[in-house]
Amino acid sequence: MTSPLTRVRRPFASAEQEAAGDPTPTAWISLLVRRPLWRSVVLVLLLILIPLVITGATFTTIAVYCLMYMGIATAWNSFSGFSGYVSLGHAVFFGVGAYTMALLSTHWNMSGGLSMFALLPLAGVIAALIAIPYGYVALRTRRHTFVVITIAFFFIFQLLAFNLSFTGGSAGVVLPNGQFSAADYNDPFYYACLVVLVLTVAVAAGIRRSRFGLQLFAIRDDEDRARSLGVKVNRVKITSFAVSAVPVAMMGAVWAFFIGQIYPQFAFNPALDVTIALMAFIGGFGTIIGPLLGALVLEALQRYLNLYLANADLYLVIYGLLFLVVISFLPEGILPSIAGRLRQRRLRSQNSTTVSTQESR
Amino acid sequence: MNLIEIGLIDGVLTGAVYALMAAGLTLIFGVLDMINIAQGIFVILGSYLSLILEQHLGIGLLPGLAITIPVMFLLGVFVEWAFIRRIGAENRVTMSILITYAVMIVVEGVLLLTYGSNYQSLSASYVTNSFDLLGHYIPEIYVYGFILSVAAVVVLYAILYRTRLGTSLRASMDNAMAASLVGVNVKRVSTLAFGIGVAVTAIGGMLFGAIQPFTPNTGYDLISRLLSIVVLGGLGSVGGALGGAMVMLIIEDVVSTVWSPTWAPLLYFAVLIVVLLVKPTGIFGRQAVRSQ
């Protein structure tokens, strides 16, 4: 595996390739490929255009969920992937965001419409405020114990949602109607998710390049050594935990508004925790592009499988088996394994051509 | 009898069943350095196997164990051989969780496809009977469950401390690298440990199914409790799992009889968090079990 501090290798037009005299693509494509910022801008523009071009409700619903999970997986990865602390409790923040949206909008008698999205930052702030004490307690433990304690926190929050008087208990909360036109009802949610996603990716990429990110990677590689080198490990871990909670809560808030009525067992959903870990794994831990691709592939696959099979139990079996097969053949995750094999093949073909040039040197 | 005493008795009796299931989980952790998320669904699978034997073949719950224990053992060996063995040192925590989670949803899906999500329960004369202890009715199965679990734990201890395999197992738990250096076949021991850890769920499942109704979804609830027990006792410590199970179940049963069943699970998790705040390695945990 690559060291965590190396940047992700660009898939096309690498220096070796150009040196080897590969045919370069047309100028503007290579510009896109070589400038990550340009690439992102074009990608975002494409994402903005998608709902204008494809308007089927099934498609846009799936698109909303894809963006939602891409954001959540990126946020999760910016903590767990970077620091090595595997959190199975991020669904807490999703639920906190959903309940913030539901309870505040009904409390203030909001009438739906775009103004509802003004609650998103508030949901993020509340989640971060919860994440600080939560992280302070949980991050005293490591590895497996940390995993279990995040699970314990998750069940505490689910129980609270079921049993506290102000949450509406198992009857759930009905949110104000969206008041959007039926023809493009999904579009506001799509763009809300897109905005949160872009911010999340920007923050995650920023962290990855920053001193703060380096400190996180140092903790992942060897926490005791990082501490002895002067990294304020507790502060760094808790800050990262709280930062990663914000987008998850915002997506939870969008989700609550999107589906219109929330119940404790779906707002605080134990499967969400494992799903996002799975997405990040499939794409590649600790990278930026990994969770994005993993979430996109997996969420689309899940939604289509669910629609196509129309049998939740059969779907569970197929989904689980599929994953077991994938892990048996591609133990590093789909994308890293494929990338690794491609790189190997390229190196091999380069070696066979460079042997002669080296001899002539 | 007052409520606290009733809670105490129920807690001790059911605690033994949880202790057995948790002992399997902590054994797997100790040897393989992984959490088996599927332990909960394996218990439920054990319950369903007992149900199948009883309903279709007319084999009683206790004699049925002669079939279900080897079946669960072989299932464990297969899962370890097919999937767990592929997990490397890198990302081990995440990988083991994801793989055992996948195993869990496959088993859950199969059970849902065959039995649906209706509640099932195991029945026998000793399940429905109960006897009077100073005015408090205790179901007989609680007592049988307690005796059976204690017997199984004793057998487990005998394997761990009186056999050659047990010595290898404990050596691998202490330090896998050193064990392999002195000639322990750690791969084989890992497979056997996983098999034994899963085999105990056959007994645990039979008792669990006799104590309370179950559906395939009960596995989620169960695994969160088992993990809490194991972490409370200290990961990798079989004695800790037994102690942790007793502490947790007594707390839960006393709270639910004295105060309210609604808030009992909350207290259960709160105790775990408070204990870990004071002692991050759990009550009986060894210092820094395989730090990173």
Coordinates of C-alpha atoms in Angstrom, one line a residue, chain B residues 84-283:
Chain B
I84 CA -11.6 -14.1 7.7
R85 CA -8.3 -15.6 6.6
R86 CA -8.0 -13.1 3.8
I87 CA -7.9 -10.1 6.2
G88 CA -4.4 -8.7 6.4
A89 CA -2.9 -6.6 9.1
E90 CA -3.8 -3.4 7.3
N91 CA -7.2 -1.9 8.1
R92 CA -7.9 -5.0 10.2
V93 CA -10.4 -3.4 12.4
T94 CA -12.6 -2.1 9.5
M95 CA -12.1 -5.2 7.3
S96 CA -13.2 -7.6 10.0
I97 CA -16.2 -5.5 10.8
L98 CA -17.2 -5.2 7.2
I99 CA -16.7 -8.9 6.4
T100 CA -18.6 -10.2 9.4
Y101 CA -21.3 -7.7 8.8
A102 CA -21.7 -9.1 5.3
V103 CA -21.9 -12.6 6.7
M104 CA -24.5 -11.3 9.1
I105 CA -26.8 -9.8 6.5
V106 CA -26.5 -12.9 4.4
V107 CA -27.6 -15.1 7.3
E108 CA -30.3 -12.6 8.3
G109 CA -31.6 -12.4 4.7
V110 CA -31.7 -16.2 4.4
L111 CA -33.6 -16.5 7.7
L112 CA -36.0 -13.7 6.6
L113 CA -36.6 -15.4 3.3
T114 CA -37.4 -18.8 4.9
Y115 CA -39.1 -17.7 8.1
G116 CA -40.2 -14.1 7.6
S117 CA -40.1 -11.5 10.3
N118 CA -42.7 -13.0 12.6
Y119 CA -41.7 -13.7 16.2
Q120 CA -40.8 -17.4 16.9
S121 CA -40.3 -19.1 20.1
L122 CA -39.0 -22.5 21.3
S123 CA -41.2 -24.6 23.4
A124 CA -40.8 -27.6 25.6
S125 CA -42.3 -28.7 28.9
Y126 CA -39.4 -27.2 30.8
V127 CA -39.7 -23.9 28.9
T128 CA -43.3 -23.3 29.9
N129 CA -43.1 -24.6 33.4
S130 CA -42.1 -22.4 36.3
F131 CA -41.6 -22.9 40.0
D132 CA -42.3 -20.9 43.0
L133 CA -39.4 -19.4 44.9
L134 CA -40.6 -17.6 48.0
G135 CA -43.5 -16.1 46.1
H136 CA -41.6 -15.3 42.9
Y137 CA -42.2 -17.5 39.9
I138 CA -39.1 -18.4 38.1
P139 CA -39.4 -20.2 34.7
E140 CA -37.6 -23.6 34.8
I141 CA -35.7 -22.8 31.7
Y142 CA -33.9 -20.0 33.5
V143 CA -32.5 -22.6 35.9
Y144 CA -31.7 -25.2 33.2
G145 CA -30.1 -22.4 31.1
F146 CA -28.0 -21.4 34.0
I147 CA -26.8 -24.9 34.7
L148 CA -26.2 -25.6 31.0
S149 CA -24.3 -22.4 30.5
V150 CA -22.2 -22.9 33.5
A151 CA -21.4 -26.5 32.3
A152 CA -20.5 -25.1 28.8
V153 CA -18.2 -22.5 30.3
V154 CA -16.5 -25.1 32.4
V155 CA -16.0 -27.2 29.3
L156 CA -14.6 -24.1 27.6
Y157 CA -12.2 -23.5 30.5
A158 CA -11.2 -27.2 30.4
I159 CA -10.4 -26.9 26.8
L160 CA -8.4 -23.7 27.3
Y161 CA -6.5 -24.8 30.4
R162 CA -6.3 -28.6 30.2
T163 CA -5.6 -29.4 26.6
R164 CA -2.8 -28.9 24.1
L165 CA -5.1 -27.0 21.9
G166 CA -6.0 -24.7 24.8
T167 CA -2.3 -24.0 25.4
S168 CA -1.9 -23.1 21.8
L169 CA -5.0 -20.9 21.9
R170 CA -3.8 -19.0 24.9
A171 CA -0.4 -18.6 23.5
S172 CA -1.9 -17.2 20.3
M173 CA -4.0 -14.8 22.4
D174 CA -1.0 -13.6 24.3
N175 CA 1.2 -13.1 21.3
A176 CA 0.5 -14.7 17.9
M177 CA 4.0 -14.0 16.5
A178 CA 5.8 -15.5 19.5
A179 CA 3.4 -18.5 19.4
S180 CA 4.2 -19.2 15.8
L181 CA 7.9 -18.9 16.6
V182 CA 7.7 -21.7 19.2
G183 CA 5.9 -23.9 16.7
V184 CA 2.2 -23.2 17.2
N185 CA 0.3 -23.4 13.9
V186 CA -1.5 -20.1 14.4
K187 CA -3.5 -20.5 11.2
R188 CA -5.0 -23.8 12.4
V189 CA -5.6 -22.4 15.9
S190 CA -7.3 -19.4 14.5
T191 CA -9.7 -21.5 12.5
L192 CA -10.4 -23.7 15.5
A193 CA -10.9 -20.7 17.7
F194 CA -13.4 -19.2 15.3
G195 CA -15.2 -22.5 15.1
I196 CA -15.4 -22.9 18.9
G197 CA -16.4 -19.3 19.3
V198 CA -19.3 -19.9 16.9
A199 CA -20.1 -23.3 18.3
V200 CA -21.1 -21.9 21.7
T201 CA -23.8 -19.9 19.9
A202 CA -25.6 -23.2 19.3
I203 CA -26.2 -23.5 23.0
G204 CA -26.6 -19.8 23.5
G205 CA -29.1 -19.7 20.7
M206 CA -31.2 -22.6 22.0
L207 CA -31.4 -21.0 25.5
F208 CA -32.0 -17.5 24.1
G209 CA -34.8 -18.8 22.0
A210 CA -36.3 -20.6 24.9
I211 CA -36.1 -17.5 27.2
Q212 CA -37.5 -15.0 24.8
P213 CA -39.2 -14.8 21.4
F214 CA -36.9 -13.9 18.4
T215 CA -36.9 -12.8 14.8
P216 CA -34.0 -12.6 12.4
N217 CA -33.7 -8.9 13.4
T218 CA -33.0 -9.7 17.0
G219 CA -29.4 -10.2 16.0
Y220 CA -28.8 -6.4 16.0
D221 CA -29.9 -5.9 19.5
L222 CA -28.0 -9.0 20.7
I223 CA -24.7 -8.1 19.1
S224 CA -24.7 -4.6 20.7
R225 CA -25.3 -6.2 24.1
L226 CA -22.6 -8.9 23.6
L227 CA -20.1 -6.3 22.4
S228 CA -20.8 -4.1 25.4
I229 CA -20.4 -7.1 27.8
V230 CA -17.1 -8.1 26.2
V231 CA -15.7 -4.6 26.2
L232 CA -16.8 -4.0 29.8
G233 CA -15.0 -7.2 30.9
G234 CA -12.0 -6.3 28.8
L235 CA -11.5 -7.5 25.2
G236 CA -9.8 -10.9 25.0
S237 CA -10.4 -11.9 28.5
V238 CA -12.8 -14.9 28.9
G239 CA -13.1 -14.4 32.6
G240 CA -13.9 -10.7 31.9
A241 CA -16.7 -11.7 29.6
L242 CA -18.2 -13.8 32.3
G243 CA -17.9 -11.0 34.9
G244 CA -19.1 -8.4 32.4
A245 CA -22.2 -10.5 31.5
M246 CA -23.2 -10.9 35.2
V247 CA -22.7 -7.2 35.9
M248 CA -24.7 -6.1 32.9
L249 CA -27.6 -8.5 33.2
I250 CA -27.9 -7.8 36.9
I251 CA -28.0 -4.1 36.3
E252 CA -30.5 -4.5 33.6
D253 CA -32.8 -6.8 35.4
V254 CA -32.7 -4.9 38.7
V255 CA -33.3 -1.6 36.9
S256 CA -36.2 -3.0 34.8
T257 CA -38.0 -4.6 37.8
V258 CA -37.4 -1.7 40.2
W259 CA -37.7 1.3 37.8
S260 CA -38.7 0.7 34.2
P261 CA -37.9 -1.7 31.4
T262 CA -37.8 1.3 29.0
W263 CA -34.7 2.9 30.5
A264 CA -32.8 -0.3 31.5
P265 CA -30.9 -0.7 28.2
L266 CA -29.8 3.0 28.4
L267 CA -28.3 2.4 31.8
Y268 CA -26.6 -0.7 30.4
F269 CA -24.7 1.4 27.8
A270 CA -24.2 4.2 30.2
V271 CA -22.4 1.9 32.7
L272 CA -20.1 0.8 29.8
I273 CA -19.2 4.3 29.0
V274 CA -18.6 5.3 32.6
V275 CA -16.4 2.3 33.2
L276 CA -14.4 3.0 30.1
L277 CA -13.9 6.6 31.1
V278 CA -12.3 5.4 34.3
K279 CA -10.5 2.4 32.9
P280 CA -10.3 2.3 29.0
T281 CA -9.2 -1.3 28.9
G282 CA -12.3 -2.6 30.7
I283 CA -12.7 -4.1 34.2

